[in-house]
Amino acid sequence: MARRAHPAAGFRRVLLAELRQIGARPGLMFMLAPFPLLLFVLLAAVFQLGLPRNLPIAIIDQDRSTLSRQMVRIVDATPEVAVAFEEATLSEGRQRLLSGEAYAVVLIPPRTERDVLAGRRPEVVLFYNNQYMTPGSLVARSVGGALGTVAAGISVEARVARGADVESATQAVNPVPIRQSALFNPSLEYVQFLLAAVMPTVLQIFIGASAALSFSRDRQGIAGLGKSLRLGGTLVRTAVGKLAPYTLAYLLVLWGADALLFGPMGARFGGSLPFHLAYGVVFVLASQMLGAAAALVARDTVSALAAVGVITGPAFGFTGLTFPRLSMNGFSDVWADLLPVTHYLELRTDNILRGAPLDISVPAFLWLAALALVYGGVTLLLLWRHGRPSQVTATEAGQ
Amino acid sequence: MIAAVFREIVAALLAIWTDKGARSTMLGATLFFSVFFPQPYLNEVVRDMPLAIVDQDGSTLSRELIRRIDAADAVAVARYAPDMSSARLLFLKREVHGIVIVPPQFERDLLAGRAAPIAAFSDGGYFLLNSVMSSALSNAARSLGAEVQVGRLTASGVDMAQALAVVEPLRVTTVPLFNPTGGYASFVLPAVFVLILQQTLLMGIGNLKAGRRSAGGLSTFADALVYVGLYSLWAGVVLVLLPWVYRLPRIGDVAVMYAVVVPFLAAVTAMGIAVARLIPTKEGVIFFLVVLGMPLFFLSGVSWPAEAMPWLLHALAFAIPSTTAVPALVRVNQMGADLQSVEATILTQLALCLAYTTLAVTVDWVKRKPSA
């Protein structure tokens, strides 16, 4: 009767028991907030400089003419690359690539200037390391652009020599210019892009693992889950009471990281703040339910953690932030939909980066909520089964 | 002596087999992750990324430009939109991932020798889609522009060779090396595989050793031999066999690969034993390693250049074997680097092995002292 009169009492008892457990474990306390924030700072430091600058390349100038020296100068002047090595032969240039010292080699063959003047269209070759795709393609783009500028200059001169005026010659060099702008994230900031995506993915591991630890600790304990269930009174109150401290801690970490990102680090926030907070809450809940369900399926704590690790560890590849979902195989596409972080990142992109109207985000939000409900349902079901073994045996004995 | 070592080796092998956690990480997880992790990337490249076109000119040349854009493998013209706002809506709904606007009078300007700009809106939130679109567009625009220009010049009586020399006096040829198709799996997996070796080996050692007393120098040495031996086999599977199965480019010399792999595994083993003595619980070790996987990948400099990291962070990261081993093994396996190009890494790994061994021995000594 007393329990019914104070429906919050069961919740409070479980909550206090859980807080005592956390308090007794410094490792767990460290994992709740300091460790994820530390990782955030580490990742922020990795991407701190935004776009890479002065990536080293090698130049093989076999022409040694005014034109070739001009090319070297213009290439070196682009902010993304720096001419770090001047080599005599292609094999020396190749060695720079193999040792990882240079990302690209530019070969200016002998007689380049003479051939240009004679209208023989000589060839300058840019070899770049596409195994290191991010820096490689960045270097290729800027060096290619710089060499293109040199070629355009020559083309303008040739046209002027043929009697064109400078204005029309300049236009003729690039007849179909592309005014390219990114619709969102126009500065193509890596901080916005990677850090904002990596942090929730790492947090999903923490959130899932903490929920898994909480439930499997109870299952391993002498009293078992039964004790927590008796404390809570009902399944829902027990689950909520156990998970509440973690929900709160990780929401603070999630929002704390966002505060750093949009505050001191200067990322732009272009969406609705209440909505951002709302899907943050659902994301944390869904990840917790995923971890709790895994813990109740697994036999012991180590397998529970391993299961969470297997599900959440490789999640980043599946979110489609690096390699897009539209190009994934069927399995990956389905798997991606089962991970809370996929939908969370989509909602983030829609809301913060794109400032999309809310109705665009409804499907992703429903997905995220559905995941929370399904994983939560599985958790409650398993909790109910594991929590009352005595009752089952009692009925069996009665039959 | 040799018999004793042999007995310890058998004991170490049995320990891996009988400890469920160690068996599932050192035998199961290594294989599982190497099959599971590659899944999203296996299609290698983006094909037919849907674009929306707003053709405000509706001319022969605008249609020709659109045809050339559509001809690129990476993109496909999926929708024609009447105006920017409806194209934008398609974009927000993720039905298209880029928008191209061909303004009115595109053809007239182009034929008159004036610049005829087009506008392109790409997806700044997704880097790969962004770069795929920009290269497809610039190829189409450049080829059409050059053709029109050459046509104009030859029409005014210049011969073909001269016209070409005016339009393109210097040819710039770009040659992507080592991963010629720019495949994403080819880029990311060789690095990830090395990291999987390191992480599962560390987890396995954590499972076996966390919170346990050292069983003596000889026994620990035999354990280390077994771990390095077992993972040398795994290195063959993960770095040679799997790339073949997934058809990733691999041109390296296997002997050079092992010249890096063995010191690397020795360093990881020493680190694993040291960490297991520092972190007392299995759960702690495993959790720590799962969480650290992604940051370690970024620190290796394969996806994000080391030059763009703060030097202090990069220097600290040298303490983790994967930081130098990942790029070195990628250079050997995928780029065909020789022994001389990876000498520094081999020495780094040996130094790490020594340092972590010293740490492990010290931790054990400190822990024993109070009880002795």
PDB file of C-alpha atoms in Angstrom, chain B residues 56-207:
ATOM      1  CA  GLN B  56      17.387  27.545 -67.039  1.00  0.00           C
ATOM      2  CA  ASP B  57      18.836  27.701 -70.539  1.00  0.00           C
ATOM      3  CA  GLY B  58      17.305  24.649 -72.167  1.00  0.00           C
ATOM      4  CA  SER B  59      19.698  24.941 -75.099  1.00  0.00           C
ATOM      5  CA  THR B  60      21.680  22.394 -77.091  1.00  0.00           C
ATOM      6  CA  LEU B  61      24.878  23.239 -75.240  1.00  0.00           C
ATOM      7  CA  SER B  62      23.287  23.173 -71.797  1.00  0.00           C
ATOM      8  CA  ARG B  63      21.905  19.718 -72.590  1.00  0.00           C
ATOM      9  CA  GLU B  64      25.329  18.676 -73.847  1.00  0.00           C
ATOM     10  CA  LEU B  65      26.911  19.818 -70.581  1.00  0.00           C
ATOM     11  CA  ILE B  66      24.302  17.898 -68.566  1.00  0.00           C
ATOM     12  CA  ARG B  67      24.912  14.818 -70.705  1.00  0.00           C
ATOM     13  CA  ARG B  68      28.634  15.032 -69.947  1.00  0.00           C
ATOM     14  CA  ILE B  69      27.985  15.387 -66.228  1.00  0.00           C
ATOM     15  CA  ASP B  70      25.683  12.375 -66.329  1.00  0.00           C
ATOM     16  CA  ALA B  71      28.332  10.393 -68.201  1.00  0.00           C
ATOM     17  CA  ALA B  72      30.667  10.456 -65.187  1.00  0.00           C
ATOM     18  CA  ASP B  73      30.625   7.171 -63.258  1.00  0.00           C
ATOM     19  CA  ALA B  74      30.378   8.822 -59.886  1.00  0.00           C
ATOM     20  CA  VAL B  75      27.290  10.953 -60.443  1.00  0.00           C
ATOM     21  CA  ALA B  76      23.952  10.569 -62.153  1.00  0.00           C
ATOM     22  CA  VAL B  77      21.423  13.204 -63.110  1.00  0.00           C
ATOM     23  CA  ALA B  78      18.460  12.003 -61.083  1.00  0.00           C
ATOM     24  CA  ARG B  79      16.020  14.885 -61.157  1.00  0.00           C
ATOM     25  CA  TYR B  80      15.268  18.013 -63.143  1.00  0.00           C
ATOM     26  CA  ALA B  81      13.953  20.767 -60.913  1.00  0.00           C
ATOM     27  CA  PRO B  82      12.208  23.910 -62.154  1.00  0.00           C
ATOM     28  CA  ASP B  83      13.955  26.207 -59.698  1.00  0.00           C
ATOM     29  CA  MET B  84      16.445  26.371 -56.855  1.00  0.00           C
ATOM     30  CA  SER B  85      13.906  26.169 -54.050  1.00  0.00           C
ATOM     31  CA  SER B  86      12.415  22.893 -55.265  1.00  0.00           C
ATOM     32  CA  ALA B  87      15.922  21.527 -55.881  1.00  0.00           C
ATOM     33  CA  ARG B  88      16.842  22.541 -52.359  1.00  0.00           C
ATOM     34  CA  LEU B  89      13.872  20.638 -50.995  1.00  0.00           C
ATOM     35  CA  LEU B  90      14.971  17.498 -52.869  1.00  0.00           C
ATOM     36  CA  PHE B  91      18.375  18.005 -51.320  1.00  0.00           C
ATOM     37  CA  LEU B  92      17.022  18.360 -47.786  1.00  0.00           C
ATOM     38  CA  LYS B  93      15.017  15.172 -48.253  1.00  0.00           C
ATOM     39  CA  ARG B  94      18.278  13.476 -49.293  1.00  0.00           C
ATOM     40  CA  GLU B  95      16.808  12.499 -52.627  1.00  0.00           C
ATOM     41  CA  VAL B  96      19.720  14.247 -54.314  1.00  0.00           C
ATOM     42  CA  HIS B  97      23.177  15.090 -52.964  1.00  0.00           C
ATOM     43  CA  GLY B  98      24.051  18.011 -55.165  1.00  0.00           C
ATOM     44  CA  ILE B  99      22.481  20.705 -57.339  1.00  0.00           C
ATOM     45  CA  VAL B 100      23.715  22.132 -60.644  1.00  0.00           C
ATOM     46  CA  ILE B 101      22.235  25.308 -62.067  1.00  0.00           C
ATOM     47  CA  VAL B 102      22.779  26.195 -65.711  1.00  0.00           C
ATOM     48  CA  PRO B 103      21.791  29.866 -66.001  1.00  0.00           C
ATOM     49  CA  PRO B 104      19.853  31.373 -68.907  1.00  0.00           C
ATOM     50  CA  GLN B 105      21.966  32.456 -71.875  1.00  0.00           C
ATOM     51  CA  PHE B 106      24.580  29.833 -71.083  1.00  0.00           C
ATOM     52  CA  GLU B 107      24.811  28.847 -74.738  1.00  0.00           C
ATOM     53  CA  ARG B 108      24.783  32.389 -76.076  1.00  0.00           C
ATOM     54  CA  ASP B 109      27.617  33.485 -73.789  1.00  0.00           C
ATOM     55  CA  LEU B 110      29.682  30.389 -74.448  1.00  0.00           C
ATOM     56  CA  LEU B 111      29.406  30.741 -78.225  1.00  0.00           C
ATOM     57  CA  ALA B 112      30.175  34.443 -78.029  1.00  0.00           C
ATOM     58  CA  GLY B 113      33.447  33.679 -76.235  1.00  0.00           C
ATOM     59  CA  ARG B 114      32.309  35.113 -72.928  1.00  0.00           C
ATOM     60  CA  ALA B 115      32.591  33.198 -69.677  1.00  0.00           C
ATOM     61  CA  ALA B 116      29.444  31.157 -69.145  1.00  0.00           C
ATOM     62  CA  PRO B 117      29.506  30.227 -65.484  1.00  0.00           C
ATOM     63  CA  ILE B 118      27.409  27.485 -63.962  1.00  0.00           C
ATOM     64  CA  ALA B 119      26.538  27.221 -60.300  1.00  0.00           C
ATOM     65  CA  ALA B 120      27.016  24.068 -58.281  1.00  0.00           C
ATOM     66  CA  PHE B 121      25.847  23.353 -54.767  1.00  0.00           C
ATOM     67  CA  SER B 122      27.468  20.388 -53.127  1.00  0.00           C
ATOM     68  CA  ASP B 123      27.054  18.718 -49.786  1.00  0.00           C
ATOM     69  CA  GLY B 124      29.468  20.276 -47.305  1.00  0.00           C
ATOM     70  CA  GLY B 125      28.536  17.785 -44.605  1.00  0.00           C
ATOM     71  CA  TYR B 126      29.900  14.790 -46.503  1.00  0.00           C
ATOM     72  CA  PHE B 127      33.426  15.172 -47.758  1.00  0.00           C
ATOM     73  CA  LEU B 128      33.506  12.278 -50.150  1.00  0.00           C
ATOM     74  CA  LEU B 129      30.253  13.282 -51.880  1.00  0.00           C
ATOM     75  CA  ASN B 130      31.536  16.806 -52.061  1.00  0.00           C
ATOM     76  CA  SER B 131      34.774  15.900 -53.807  1.00  0.00           C
ATOM     77  CA  VAL B 132      33.100  13.332 -56.071  1.00  0.00           C
ATOM     78  CA  MET B 133      30.716  15.986 -57.333  1.00  0.00           C
ATOM     79  CA  SER B 134      33.342  18.632 -57.817  1.00  0.00           C
ATOM     80  CA  SER B 135      35.592  16.405 -59.930  1.00  0.00           C
ATOM     81  CA  ALA B 136      32.703  15.152 -62.081  1.00  0.00           C
ATOM     82  CA  LEU B 137      31.575  18.734 -62.753  1.00  0.00           C
ATOM     83  CA  SER B 138      34.957  20.185 -63.471  1.00  0.00           C
ATOM     84  CA  ASN B 139      35.764  17.406 -65.950  1.00  0.00           C
ATOM     85  CA  ALA B 140      32.503  17.991 -67.811  1.00  0.00           C
ATOM     86  CA  ALA B 141      32.850  21.794 -67.799  1.00  0.00           C
ATOM     87  CA  ARG B 142      36.488  21.723 -68.841  1.00  0.00           C
ATOM     88  CA  SER B 143      35.991  19.323 -71.734  1.00  0.00           C
ATOM     89  CA  LEU B 144      32.972  21.194 -73.080  1.00  0.00           C
ATOM     90  CA  GLY B 145      34.682  24.564 -72.659  1.00  0.00           C
ATOM     91  CA  ALA B 146      37.864  23.435 -74.410  1.00  0.00           C
ATOM     92  CA  GLU B 147      35.873  21.955 -77.283  1.00  0.00           C
ATOM     93  CA  VAL B 148      33.917  25.134 -77.843  1.00  0.00           C
ATOM     94  CA  GLN B 149      37.101  27.202 -77.686  1.00  0.00           C
ATOM     95  CA  VAL B 150      38.952  24.988 -80.157  1.00  0.00           C
ATOM     96  CA  GLY B 151      35.889  25.126 -82.404  1.00  0.00           C
ATOM     97  CA  ARG B 152      35.878  28.928 -82.324  1.00  0.00           C
ATOM     98  CA  LEU B 153      39.590  29.150 -83.098  1.00  0.00           C
ATOM     99  CA  THR B 154      39.477  26.686 -85.981  1.00  0.00           C
ATOM    100  CA  ALA B 155      36.415  28.465 -87.370  1.00  0.00           C
ATOM    101  CA  SER B 156      38.478  31.660 -87.476  1.00  0.00           C
ATOM    102  CA  GLY B 157      41.083  29.925 -89.620  1.00  0.00           C
ATOM    103  CA  VAL B 158      43.634  28.687 -87.066  1.00  0.00           C
ATOM    104  CA  ASP B 159      44.800  25.125 -87.678  1.00  0.00           C
ATOM    105  CA  MET B 160      43.963  22.411 -85.184  1.00  0.00           C
ATOM    106  CA  ALA B 161      47.413  21.994 -83.636  1.00  0.00           C
ATOM    107  CA  GLN B 162      47.802  25.686 -83.050  1.00  0.00           C
ATOM    108  CA  ALA B 163      44.313  25.980 -81.651  1.00  0.00           C
ATOM    109  CA  LEU B 164      45.053  23.215 -79.175  1.00  0.00           C
ATOM    110  CA  ALA B 165      48.320  24.933 -78.221  1.00  0.00           C
ATOM    111  CA  VAL B 166      46.421  28.122 -77.461  1.00  0.00           C
ATOM    112  CA  VAL B 167      43.679  26.445 -75.478  1.00  0.00           C
ATOM    113  CA  GLU B 168      45.942  24.064 -73.589  1.00  0.00           C
ATOM    114  CA  PRO B 169      49.579  25.182 -73.969  1.00  0.00           C
ATOM    115  CA  LEU B 170      50.744  22.955 -71.100  1.00  0.00           C
ATOM    116  CA  ARG B 171      49.216  19.609 -70.284  1.00  0.00           C
ATOM    117  CA  VAL B 172      48.995  18.764 -66.614  1.00  0.00           C
ATOM    118  CA  THR B 173      48.616  15.029 -66.119  1.00  0.00           C
ATOM    119  CA  THR B 174      47.608  13.828 -62.676  1.00  0.00           C
ATOM    120  CA  VAL B 175      48.573  10.288 -61.762  1.00  0.00           C
ATOM    121  CA  PRO B 176      47.118   8.775 -58.583  1.00  0.00           C
ATOM    122  CA  LEU B 177      49.592   6.232 -57.225  1.00  0.00           C
ATOM    123  CA  PHE B 178      49.098   3.047 -55.159  1.00  0.00           C
ATOM    124  CA  ASN B 179      45.307   3.312 -54.989  1.00  0.00           C
ATOM    125  CA  PRO B 180      44.603   4.329 -58.574  1.00  0.00           C
ATOM    126  CA  THR B 181      40.821   4.059 -58.419  1.00  0.00           C
ATOM    127  CA  GLY B 182      40.624   5.971 -55.157  1.00  0.00           C
ATOM    128  CA  GLY B 183      38.816   3.067 -53.551  1.00  0.00           C
ATOM    129  CA  TYR B 184      37.688   3.758 -50.020  1.00  0.00           C
ATOM    130  CA  ALA B 185      38.151   0.169 -48.839  1.00  0.00           C
ATOM    131  CA  SER B 186      41.653   0.173 -50.331  1.00  0.00           C
ATOM    132  CA  PHE B 187      42.356   3.351 -48.419  1.00  0.00           C
ATOM    133  CA  VAL B 188      40.937   2.578 -45.018  1.00  0.00           C
ATOM    134  CA  LEU B 189      41.138  -1.209 -44.574  1.00  0.00           C
ATOM    135  CA  PRO B 190      44.908  -1.794 -44.739  1.00  0.00           C
ATOM    136  CA  ALA B 191      45.256   0.626 -41.837  1.00  0.00           C
ATOM    137  CA  VAL B 192      42.266  -0.715 -39.917  1.00  0.00           C
ATOM    138  CA  PHE B 193      43.502  -4.299 -40.202  1.00  0.00           C
ATOM    139  CA  VAL B 194      46.751  -3.401 -38.442  1.00  0.00           C
ATOM    140  CA  LEU B 195      44.784  -1.676 -35.730  1.00  0.00           C
ATOM    141  CA  ILE B 196      42.515  -4.713 -35.320  1.00  0.00           C
ATOM    142  CA  LEU B 197      45.619  -6.852 -34.742  1.00  0.00           C
ATOM    143  CA  GLN B 198      46.848  -4.502 -32.053  1.00  0.00           C
ATOM    144  CA  GLN B 199      43.519  -4.054 -30.274  1.00  0.00           C
ATOM    145  CA  THR B 200      42.491  -7.718 -30.176  1.00  0.00           C
ATOM    146  CA  LEU B 201      45.971  -8.759 -29.044  1.00  0.00           C
ATOM    147  CA  LEU B 202      45.826  -6.191 -26.241  1.00  0.00           C
ATOM    148  CA  MET B 203      42.326  -7.340 -25.276  1.00  0.00           C
ATOM    149  CA  GLY B 204      43.375 -10.971 -25.245  1.00  0.00           C
ATOM    150  CA  ILE B 205      46.342 -10.220 -22.997  1.00  0.00           C
ATOM    151  CA  GLY B 206      44.036  -8.150 -20.798  1.00  0.00           C
ATOM    152  CA  ASN B 207      41.717 -11.117 -20.474  1.00  0.00           C
TER     153      ASN B 207
END
